[in-house]
Coordinates of C-alpha atoms and ligand atoms in Angstrom, one line a residue:
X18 CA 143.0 138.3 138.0
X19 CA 140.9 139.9 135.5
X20 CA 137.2 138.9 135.4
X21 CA 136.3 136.4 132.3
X22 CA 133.1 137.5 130.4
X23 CA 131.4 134.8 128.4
X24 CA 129.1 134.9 125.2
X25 CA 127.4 132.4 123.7
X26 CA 124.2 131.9 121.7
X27 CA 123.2 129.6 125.1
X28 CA 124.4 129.5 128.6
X29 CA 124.5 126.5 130.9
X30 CA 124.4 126.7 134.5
X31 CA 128.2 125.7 135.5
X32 CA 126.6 123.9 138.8
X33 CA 124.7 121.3 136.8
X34 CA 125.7 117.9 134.6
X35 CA 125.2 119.9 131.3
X36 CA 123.8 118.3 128.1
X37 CA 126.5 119.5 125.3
X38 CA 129.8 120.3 124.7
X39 CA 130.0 124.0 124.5
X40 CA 128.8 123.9 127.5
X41 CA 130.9 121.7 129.3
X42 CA 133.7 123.4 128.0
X43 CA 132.6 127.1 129.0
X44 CA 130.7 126.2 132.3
X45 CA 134.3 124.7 133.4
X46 CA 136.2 128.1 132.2
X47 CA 134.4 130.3 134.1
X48 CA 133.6 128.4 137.2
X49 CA 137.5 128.3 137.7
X50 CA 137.7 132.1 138.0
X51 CA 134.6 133.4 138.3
X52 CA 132.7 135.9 135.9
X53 CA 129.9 136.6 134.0
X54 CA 128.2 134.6 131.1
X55 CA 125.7 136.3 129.2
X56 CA 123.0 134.6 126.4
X57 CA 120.1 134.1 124.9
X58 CA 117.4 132.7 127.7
X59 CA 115.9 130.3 125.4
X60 CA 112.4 132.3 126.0
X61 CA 110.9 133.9 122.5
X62 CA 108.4 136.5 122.7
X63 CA 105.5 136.1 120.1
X64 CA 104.6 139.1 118.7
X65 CA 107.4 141.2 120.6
X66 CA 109.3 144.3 119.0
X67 CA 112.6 143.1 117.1
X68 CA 116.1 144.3 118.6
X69 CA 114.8 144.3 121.6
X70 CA 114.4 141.8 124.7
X71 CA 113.9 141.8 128.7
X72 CA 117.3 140.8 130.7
X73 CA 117.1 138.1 133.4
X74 CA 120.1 137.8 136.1
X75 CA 120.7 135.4 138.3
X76 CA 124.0 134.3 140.1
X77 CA 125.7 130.5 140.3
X78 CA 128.8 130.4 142.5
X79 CA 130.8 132.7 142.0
X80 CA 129.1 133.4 138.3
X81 CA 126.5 136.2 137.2
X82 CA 124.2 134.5 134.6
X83 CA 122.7 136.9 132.0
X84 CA 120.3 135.6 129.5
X85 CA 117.9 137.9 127.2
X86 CA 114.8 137.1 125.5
X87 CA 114.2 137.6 121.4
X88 CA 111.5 138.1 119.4
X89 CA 109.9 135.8 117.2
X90 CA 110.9 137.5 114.3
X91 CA 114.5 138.3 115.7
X92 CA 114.8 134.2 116.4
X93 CA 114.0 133.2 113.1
X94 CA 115.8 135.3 111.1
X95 CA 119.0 135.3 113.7
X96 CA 119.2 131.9 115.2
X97 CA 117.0 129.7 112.7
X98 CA 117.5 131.6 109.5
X99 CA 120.8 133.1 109.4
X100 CA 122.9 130.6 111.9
X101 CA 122.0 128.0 111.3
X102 CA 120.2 128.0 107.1
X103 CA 123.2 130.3 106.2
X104 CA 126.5 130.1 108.2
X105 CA 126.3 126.2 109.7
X106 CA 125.6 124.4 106.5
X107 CA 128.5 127.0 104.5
X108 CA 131.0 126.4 107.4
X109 CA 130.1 122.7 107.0
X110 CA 130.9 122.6 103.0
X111 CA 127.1 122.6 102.7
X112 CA 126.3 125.2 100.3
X113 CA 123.6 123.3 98.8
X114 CA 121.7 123.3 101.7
X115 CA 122.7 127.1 102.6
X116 CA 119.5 129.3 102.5
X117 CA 120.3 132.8 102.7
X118 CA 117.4 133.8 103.2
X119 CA 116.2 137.7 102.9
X120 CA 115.8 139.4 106.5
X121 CA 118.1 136.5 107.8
X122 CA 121.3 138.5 108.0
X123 CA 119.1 141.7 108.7
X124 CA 118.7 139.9 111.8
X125 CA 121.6 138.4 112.6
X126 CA 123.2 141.7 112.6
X127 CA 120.0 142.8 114.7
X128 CA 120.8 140.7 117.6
X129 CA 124.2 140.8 117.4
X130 CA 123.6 144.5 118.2
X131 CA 121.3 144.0 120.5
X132 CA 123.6 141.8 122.5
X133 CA 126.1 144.6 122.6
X134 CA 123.9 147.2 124.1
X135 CA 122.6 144.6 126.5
X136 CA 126.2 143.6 127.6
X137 CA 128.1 146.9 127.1
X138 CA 126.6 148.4 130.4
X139 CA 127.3 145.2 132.3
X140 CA 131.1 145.5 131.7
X141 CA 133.9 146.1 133.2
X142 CA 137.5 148.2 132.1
X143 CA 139.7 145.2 132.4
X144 CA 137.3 142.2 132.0
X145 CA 138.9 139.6 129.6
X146 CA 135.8 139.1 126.9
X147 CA 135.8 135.3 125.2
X148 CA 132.8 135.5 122.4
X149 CA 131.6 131.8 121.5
X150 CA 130.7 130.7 117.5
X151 CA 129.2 131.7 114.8
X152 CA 126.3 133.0 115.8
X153 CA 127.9 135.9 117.3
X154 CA 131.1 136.8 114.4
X155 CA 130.2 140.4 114.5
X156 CA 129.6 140.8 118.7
X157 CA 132.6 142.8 119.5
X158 CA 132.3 145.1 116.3
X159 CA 129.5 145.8 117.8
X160 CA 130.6 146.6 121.2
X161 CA 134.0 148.2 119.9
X162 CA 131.1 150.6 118.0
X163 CA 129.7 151.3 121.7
X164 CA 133.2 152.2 123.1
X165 CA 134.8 149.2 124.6
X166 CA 138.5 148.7 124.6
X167 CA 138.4 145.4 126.4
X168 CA 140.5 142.8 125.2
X169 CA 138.3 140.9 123.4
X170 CA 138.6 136.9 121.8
X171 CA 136.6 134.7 119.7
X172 CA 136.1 131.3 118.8
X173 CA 134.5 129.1 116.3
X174 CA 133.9 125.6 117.6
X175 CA 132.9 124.5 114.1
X176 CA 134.9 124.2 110.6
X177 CA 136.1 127.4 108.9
X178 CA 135.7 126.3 104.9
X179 CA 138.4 126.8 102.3
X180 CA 138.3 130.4 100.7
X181 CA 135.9 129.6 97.7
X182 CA 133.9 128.2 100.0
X183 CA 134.0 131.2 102.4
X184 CA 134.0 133.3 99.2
X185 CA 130.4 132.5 98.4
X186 CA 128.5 133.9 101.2
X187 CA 126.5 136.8 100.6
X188 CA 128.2 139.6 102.1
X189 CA 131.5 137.2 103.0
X190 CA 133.5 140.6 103.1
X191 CA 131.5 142.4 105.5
X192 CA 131.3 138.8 107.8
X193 CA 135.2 138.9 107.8
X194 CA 135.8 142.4 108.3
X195 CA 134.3 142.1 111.6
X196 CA 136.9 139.2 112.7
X197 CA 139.3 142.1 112.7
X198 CA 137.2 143.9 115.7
X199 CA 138.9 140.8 118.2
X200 CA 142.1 140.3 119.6
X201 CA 142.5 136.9 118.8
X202 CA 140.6 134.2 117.1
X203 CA 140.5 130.9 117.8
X204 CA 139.8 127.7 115.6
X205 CA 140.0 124.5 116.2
X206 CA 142.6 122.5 114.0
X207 CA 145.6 124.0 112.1
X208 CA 144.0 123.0 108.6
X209 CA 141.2 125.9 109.7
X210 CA 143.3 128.0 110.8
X211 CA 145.0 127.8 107.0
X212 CA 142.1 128.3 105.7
X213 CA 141.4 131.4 107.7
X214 CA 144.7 132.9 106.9
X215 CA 144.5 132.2 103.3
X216 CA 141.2 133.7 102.9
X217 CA 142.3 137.0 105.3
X218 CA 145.8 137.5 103.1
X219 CA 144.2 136.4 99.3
X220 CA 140.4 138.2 100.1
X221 CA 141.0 140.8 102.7
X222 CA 144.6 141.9 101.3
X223 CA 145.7 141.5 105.0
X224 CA 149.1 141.5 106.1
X225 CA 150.9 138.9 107.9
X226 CA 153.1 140.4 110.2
X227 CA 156.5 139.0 111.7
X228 CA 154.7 138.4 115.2
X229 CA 152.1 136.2 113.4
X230 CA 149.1 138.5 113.4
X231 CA 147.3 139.5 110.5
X232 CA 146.6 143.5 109.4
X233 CA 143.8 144.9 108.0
X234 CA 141.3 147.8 108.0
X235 CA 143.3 149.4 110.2
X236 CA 143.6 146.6 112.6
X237 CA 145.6 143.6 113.5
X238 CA 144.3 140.7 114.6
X239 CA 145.6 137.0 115.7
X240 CA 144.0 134.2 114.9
X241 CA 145.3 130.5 115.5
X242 CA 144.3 127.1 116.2
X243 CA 143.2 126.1 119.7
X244 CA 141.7 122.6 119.7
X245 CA 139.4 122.1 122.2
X246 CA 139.3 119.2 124.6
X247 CA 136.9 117.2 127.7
X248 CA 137.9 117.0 131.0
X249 CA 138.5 113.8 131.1
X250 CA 139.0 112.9 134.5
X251 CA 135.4 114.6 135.3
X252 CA 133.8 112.5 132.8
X253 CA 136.0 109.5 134.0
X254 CA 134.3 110.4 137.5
X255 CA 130.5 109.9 136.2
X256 CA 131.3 106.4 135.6
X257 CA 130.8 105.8 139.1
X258 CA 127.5 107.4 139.2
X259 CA 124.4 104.6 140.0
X260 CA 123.4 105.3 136.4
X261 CA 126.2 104.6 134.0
X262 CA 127.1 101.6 136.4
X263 CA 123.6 99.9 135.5
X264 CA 123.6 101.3 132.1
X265 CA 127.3 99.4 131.7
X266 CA 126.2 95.9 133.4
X267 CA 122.7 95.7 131.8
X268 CA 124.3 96.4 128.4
X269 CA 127.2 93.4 129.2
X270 CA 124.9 91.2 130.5
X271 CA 122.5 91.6 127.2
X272 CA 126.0 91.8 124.6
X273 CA 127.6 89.1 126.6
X274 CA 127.8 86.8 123.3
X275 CA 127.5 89.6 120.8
X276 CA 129.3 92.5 120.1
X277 CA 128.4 96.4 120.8
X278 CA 129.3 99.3 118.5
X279 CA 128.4 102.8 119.8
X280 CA 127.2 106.2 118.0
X281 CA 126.4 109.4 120.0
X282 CA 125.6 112.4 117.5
X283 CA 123.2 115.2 117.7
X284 CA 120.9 113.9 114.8
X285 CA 122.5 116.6 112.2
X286 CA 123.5 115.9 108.4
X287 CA 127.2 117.0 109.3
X288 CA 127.4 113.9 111.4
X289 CA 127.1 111.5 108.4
X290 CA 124.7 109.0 110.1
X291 CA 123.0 107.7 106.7
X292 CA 126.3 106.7 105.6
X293 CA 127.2 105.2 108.9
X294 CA 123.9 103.0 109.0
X295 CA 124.8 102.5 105.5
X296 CA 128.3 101.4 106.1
X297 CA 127.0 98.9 109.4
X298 CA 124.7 97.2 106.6
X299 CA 127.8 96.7 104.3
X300 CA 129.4 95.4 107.3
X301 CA 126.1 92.7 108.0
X302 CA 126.5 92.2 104.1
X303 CA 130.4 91.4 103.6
X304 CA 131.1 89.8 106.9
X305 CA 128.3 87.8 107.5
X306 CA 130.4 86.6 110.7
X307 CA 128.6 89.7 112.3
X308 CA 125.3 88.9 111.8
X309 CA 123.4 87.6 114.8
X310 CA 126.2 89.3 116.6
X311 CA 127.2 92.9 115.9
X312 CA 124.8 95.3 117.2
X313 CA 124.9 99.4 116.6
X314 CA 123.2 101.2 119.3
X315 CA 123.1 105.0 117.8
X316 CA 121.4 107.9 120.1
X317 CA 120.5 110.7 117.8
X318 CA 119.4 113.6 119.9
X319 CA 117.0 115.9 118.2
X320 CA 118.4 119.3 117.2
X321 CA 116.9 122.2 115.2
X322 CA 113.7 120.4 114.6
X323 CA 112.1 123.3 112.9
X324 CA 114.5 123.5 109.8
X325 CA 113.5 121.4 107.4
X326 CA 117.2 119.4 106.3
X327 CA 116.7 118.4 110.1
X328 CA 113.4 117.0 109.2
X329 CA 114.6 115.2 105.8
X330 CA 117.9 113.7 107.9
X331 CA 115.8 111.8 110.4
X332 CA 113.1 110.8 107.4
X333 CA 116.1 109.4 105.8
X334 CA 117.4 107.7 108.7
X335 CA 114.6 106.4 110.3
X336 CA 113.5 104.7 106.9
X337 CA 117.3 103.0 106.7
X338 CA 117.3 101.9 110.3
X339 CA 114.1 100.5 109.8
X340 CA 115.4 98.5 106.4
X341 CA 118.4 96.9 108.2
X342 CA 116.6 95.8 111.0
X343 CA 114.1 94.3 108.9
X344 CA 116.3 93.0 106.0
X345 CA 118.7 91.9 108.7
X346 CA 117.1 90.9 112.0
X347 CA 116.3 88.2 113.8
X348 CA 113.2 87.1 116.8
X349 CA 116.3 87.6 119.2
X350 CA 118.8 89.9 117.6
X351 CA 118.0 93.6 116.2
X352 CA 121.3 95.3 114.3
X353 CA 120.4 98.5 114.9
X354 CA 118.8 99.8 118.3
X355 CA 117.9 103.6 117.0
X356 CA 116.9 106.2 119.6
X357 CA 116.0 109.1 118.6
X358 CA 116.3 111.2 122.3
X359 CA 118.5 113.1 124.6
X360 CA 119.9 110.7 127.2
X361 CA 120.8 111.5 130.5
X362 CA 124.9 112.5 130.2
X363 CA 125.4 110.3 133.7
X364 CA 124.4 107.7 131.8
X365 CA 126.3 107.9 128.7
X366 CA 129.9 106.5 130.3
X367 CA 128.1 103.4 130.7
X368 CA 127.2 102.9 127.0
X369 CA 130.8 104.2 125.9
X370 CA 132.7 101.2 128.3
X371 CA 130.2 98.4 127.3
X372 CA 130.8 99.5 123.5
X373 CA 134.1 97.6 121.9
X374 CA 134.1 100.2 118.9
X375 CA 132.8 103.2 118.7
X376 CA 131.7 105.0 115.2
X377 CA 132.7 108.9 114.8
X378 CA 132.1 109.6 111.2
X379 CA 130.9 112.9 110.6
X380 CA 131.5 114.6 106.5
X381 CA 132.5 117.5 108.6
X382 CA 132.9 118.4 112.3
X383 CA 134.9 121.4 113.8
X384 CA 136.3 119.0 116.7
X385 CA 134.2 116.2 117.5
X386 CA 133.9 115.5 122.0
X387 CA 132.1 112.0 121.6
X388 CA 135.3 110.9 120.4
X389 CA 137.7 112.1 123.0
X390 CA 134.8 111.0 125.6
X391 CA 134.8 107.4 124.4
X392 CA 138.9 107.0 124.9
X393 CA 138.5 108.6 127.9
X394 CA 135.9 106.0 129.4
X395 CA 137.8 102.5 128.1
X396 CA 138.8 100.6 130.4
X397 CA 143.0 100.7 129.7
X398 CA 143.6 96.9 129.9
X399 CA 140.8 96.0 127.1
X400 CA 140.1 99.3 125.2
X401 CA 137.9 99.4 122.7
X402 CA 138.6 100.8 119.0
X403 CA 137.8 104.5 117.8
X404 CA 136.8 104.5 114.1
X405 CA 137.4 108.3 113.2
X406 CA 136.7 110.4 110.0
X407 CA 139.1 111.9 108.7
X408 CA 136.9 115.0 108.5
X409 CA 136.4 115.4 111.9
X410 CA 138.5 117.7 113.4
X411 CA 139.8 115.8 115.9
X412 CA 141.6 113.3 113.3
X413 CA 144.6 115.9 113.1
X414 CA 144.9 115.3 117.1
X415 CA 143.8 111.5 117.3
X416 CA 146.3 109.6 114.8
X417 CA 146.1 106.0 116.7
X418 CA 142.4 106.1 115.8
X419 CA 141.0 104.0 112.7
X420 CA 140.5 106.9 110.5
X421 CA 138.2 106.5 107.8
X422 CA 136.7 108.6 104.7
X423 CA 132.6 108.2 105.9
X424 CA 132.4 108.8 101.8
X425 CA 133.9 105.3 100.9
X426 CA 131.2 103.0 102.8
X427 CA 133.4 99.9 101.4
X428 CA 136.5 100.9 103.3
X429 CA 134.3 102.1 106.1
X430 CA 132.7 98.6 106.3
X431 CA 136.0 97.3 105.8
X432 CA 137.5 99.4 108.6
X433 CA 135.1 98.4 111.1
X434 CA 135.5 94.7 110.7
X435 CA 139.0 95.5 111.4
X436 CA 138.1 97.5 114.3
X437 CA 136.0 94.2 115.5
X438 CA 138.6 92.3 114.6
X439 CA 141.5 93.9 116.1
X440 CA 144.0 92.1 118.7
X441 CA 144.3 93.0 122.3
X442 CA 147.9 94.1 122.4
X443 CA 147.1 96.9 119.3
X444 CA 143.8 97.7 121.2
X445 CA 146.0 98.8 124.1
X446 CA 148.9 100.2 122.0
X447 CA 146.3 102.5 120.0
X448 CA 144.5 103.4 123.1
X449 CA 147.4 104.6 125.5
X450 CA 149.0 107.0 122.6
X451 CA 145.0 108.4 122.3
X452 CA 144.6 108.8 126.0
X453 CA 148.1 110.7 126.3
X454 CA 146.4 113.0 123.6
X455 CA 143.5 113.7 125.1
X456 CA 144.6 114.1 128.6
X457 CA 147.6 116.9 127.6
X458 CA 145.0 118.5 125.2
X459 CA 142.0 119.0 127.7
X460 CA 139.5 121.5 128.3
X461 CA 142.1 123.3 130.8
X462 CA 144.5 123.2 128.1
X463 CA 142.4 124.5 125.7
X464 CA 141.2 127.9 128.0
X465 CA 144.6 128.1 129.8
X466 CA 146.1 128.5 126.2
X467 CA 143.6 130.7 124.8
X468 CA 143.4 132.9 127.6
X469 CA 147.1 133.4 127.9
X470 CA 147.7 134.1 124.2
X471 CA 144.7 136.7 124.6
X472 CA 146.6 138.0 127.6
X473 CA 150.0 137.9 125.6
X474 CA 148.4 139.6 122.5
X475 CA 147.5 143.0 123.8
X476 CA 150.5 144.5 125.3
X477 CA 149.9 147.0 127.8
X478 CA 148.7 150.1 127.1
X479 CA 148.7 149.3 123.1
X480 CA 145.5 151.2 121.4
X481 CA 142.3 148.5 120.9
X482 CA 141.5 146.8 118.1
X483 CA 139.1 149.4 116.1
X484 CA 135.8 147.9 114.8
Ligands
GDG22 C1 130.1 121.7 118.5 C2 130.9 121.3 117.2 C3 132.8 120.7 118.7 C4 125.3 113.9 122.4 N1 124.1 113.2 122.5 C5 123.7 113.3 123.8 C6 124.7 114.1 124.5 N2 125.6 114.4 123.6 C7 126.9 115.2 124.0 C8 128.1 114.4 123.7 C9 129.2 115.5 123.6 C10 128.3 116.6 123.0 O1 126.9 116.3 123.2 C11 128.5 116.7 121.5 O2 129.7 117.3 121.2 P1 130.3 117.2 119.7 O3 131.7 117.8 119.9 O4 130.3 115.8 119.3 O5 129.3 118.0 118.8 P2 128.4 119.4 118.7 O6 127.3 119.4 119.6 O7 128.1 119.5 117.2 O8 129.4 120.6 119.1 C12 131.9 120.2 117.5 C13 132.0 121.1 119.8 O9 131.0 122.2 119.4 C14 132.9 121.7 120.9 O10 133.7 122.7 120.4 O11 133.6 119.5 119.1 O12 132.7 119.9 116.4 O13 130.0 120.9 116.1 O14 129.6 115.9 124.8 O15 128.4 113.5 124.8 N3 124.7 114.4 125.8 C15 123.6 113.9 126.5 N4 122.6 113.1 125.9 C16 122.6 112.8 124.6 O16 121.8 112.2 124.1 N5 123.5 114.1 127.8

């Protein structure tokens, strides 16, 4: 079997509990066949020359780990500027909080470079190469510029916007052209993957030929939705860890009389958390049943703490948190319990099972894990309830949820109080239909398939995909 080759912005070391989704999801793809992962190290070099960095190696299993160091001034303009002030708020609907910077996509196409001549050496003929979001859309342009014919896939674990949307990026036609360098693309739900095709046919003049794949500048490419899943009986496994148990029992023994609503997010403006605070106080508000009773413990880990939208999100929500509680609260009660830290992930099956809802209501989000992870952990004979956003990609998967617009905090309060409200037999109706979901689309799924249509797209022999 041919070896797999994985790039992403990070790595994760497949032998430890890792923090995120990416990479739990890629840490589990290669450790199942072995292969080489290659990254950023997280190290920046002050003062050091751009498009350059030192390589570290090390081995994990049966894994070669390759991580590079960047410059200041490539870090900034790549990762902080570019990725995430430029491509993550437009792929988000953001525009108005898109910066695009000057020197930003200078340097984004500076590292991507960079990466290739890193990698390039490192590779083999018939390694299968699987490129990881949109920090890296022009990596195997790049190294199909250096000479490499391998097959070569890509995909984007967040939204891909409609075409006007997509159409207002500075240098939009240059970013698309350099799809066309990969095999295949992958996206997460079919309404991106429309989007995506619209954009390539109306924008890029491509052709859509019989097979499916899409022509252009000379080369075809296929591109189709992959939705990305957890392992779910690995997750199910950390309940038994020392930690979630006591996490689970201290939190029943405090909500014994009360009742627990959940929110896991990264603490980023896609995930909608003012609304969501603002929706729980409508909630307090409307159905006064729930005060003294309904509690929202919401862990916002800190993310990309040097952009400032970061630093206005968790102004904002810090101020509302602190309103509720005070408008709201009681000597023994508090309706919000706020954290603003990483937990440890051991611990986090324990908060999903004590939780009897749990609130997923991102304004966008290319899939959404904490959503599959909190079916995943109810216990099947008295599950709790999933409130979903619609905008979330993983709405077009998870039907049975209570699927909401986070827009409308009315219906949102509304919907919650159903959620709270909702009787046993529907609990477990709505849960078994989601848990069928999430098991047949896993994380297994979700390589197996994109690795096979990777496989099936390149026939034999057939000329590369030119950059
Ligand atoms: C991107 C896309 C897509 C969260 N807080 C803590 C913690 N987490 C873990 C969750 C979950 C993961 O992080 C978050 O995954 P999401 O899917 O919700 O979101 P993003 O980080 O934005 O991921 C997203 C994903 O890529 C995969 O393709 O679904 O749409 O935006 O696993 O449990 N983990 C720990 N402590 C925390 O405080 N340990």
């Amino acid at each position: 079997m041919s070896r797999l080759v994985v790039i992403s912005n990070r790595i994760g070391d497949p032998r430890k509990v890792a923090a995120g989704g990416l990479a739990v999801a890629l840490g589990d793809a290669l450790a199942s066949r072995g292969g080489l992962w290659f990254g950023w190290s997280g190290k920046i070099i002050e003062g050091g020359a751009t498009g350059e960095g030192d390589l570290h190696q090390q081995r994990a299993g049966n894994v070669d780990l390759v991580t590079i160091d960047l410059s200041r001034d490539d870090h900034d303009a790549y990762y902080t500027g570019y990725s995430n002030q430029a491509l993550w708020p437009a792929f988000h609907y953001r525009l108005d909080l898109a910066d695009f910077g000057s020197g930003f996509f200078a340097g984004y196409q500076r590292v991507n470079r960079l990466f290739a001549r890193k990698l390039a050496p490192l590779l083999r003929d018939d390694d299968i190469i699987w490129v990881h979001d949109y920090h890296l859309i022009p990596l195997a342009s790049e190294l199909r510029a250096l000479g490499c014919r391998q097959r070569i896939g890509f995909f984007l674990h967040i939204p891909l916007p409609p075409p006007p949307i997509l159409a207002a990026i500075p240098g939009h036609e240059w970013l698309m052209r350099s799809f066309f360098a990969y095999d295949l693309v992958g996206l997460q739900t079919n309404a991106d993957a429309d989007h995506f095709s619209r954009f390539l046919i109306d924008e890029a003049h491509a052709e859509r030929l019989p097979d499916g794949r899409f022509r252009a500048y000379g080369s075809t490419m296929r591109a189709q939705a992959f939705p990305i899943g957890i392992d779910v009986d690995e997750f199910r496994g950390l309940a038994e860890s020392p930690e979630s148990r006591e996490t689970e029992a201290t939190l029943k023994a405090q909500y014994a009389h009360r009742r627990l609503l959940v929110g896991i997010d990264r603490l980023d403006y896609s995930k909608g958390l003012p609304r969501r605070l603002k929706a729980f106080r409508e909630l307090l508000a409307n159905y006064p049943e729930n005060r003294n009773s309904a509690t929202l413990i919401q862990i916002a880990s800190p993310t990309r703490e040097s952009v400032d939208a970061y630093a206005d999100i968790r102004r904002e929500l810090e101020s509302l948190a602190g309103e509720i509680n005070g408008n709201y609260g009681e000597l023994a009660w508090m309706p919000i319990r706020y954290m603003h830290r990483t937990w440890a992930r051991k611990r986090l099956p324990g908060l999903y099972r004590a939780a009897c809802v749990a609130l997923v209501t991102p304004l966008r989000d290319g899939m959404n894990l904490v959503a599959k992870e909190y079916v995943a952990m109810q216990d099947e004979d008295n599950p709790g309830v999933l409130v979903l956003s619609r905008f979330a990609g993983a709405a077009e998967q998870m039907r049975e949820a209570l699927l909401v617009n986070p827009y409308d905090i009315p219906a949102t309060a509304q919907t919650i109080q159903r959620a709270l409200q909702m009787p046993l037999a529907e609990r477990r109706e709505r849960h078994a239909a989601l848990l069928k979901t999430i098991r047949e689309y896993d994380v297994h799924a979700w390589r197996r398939d994109f690795l096979r249509v990777l496989d099936e797209t390149v026939e034999p022999g057939a000329p590369p995909a030119a950059a």
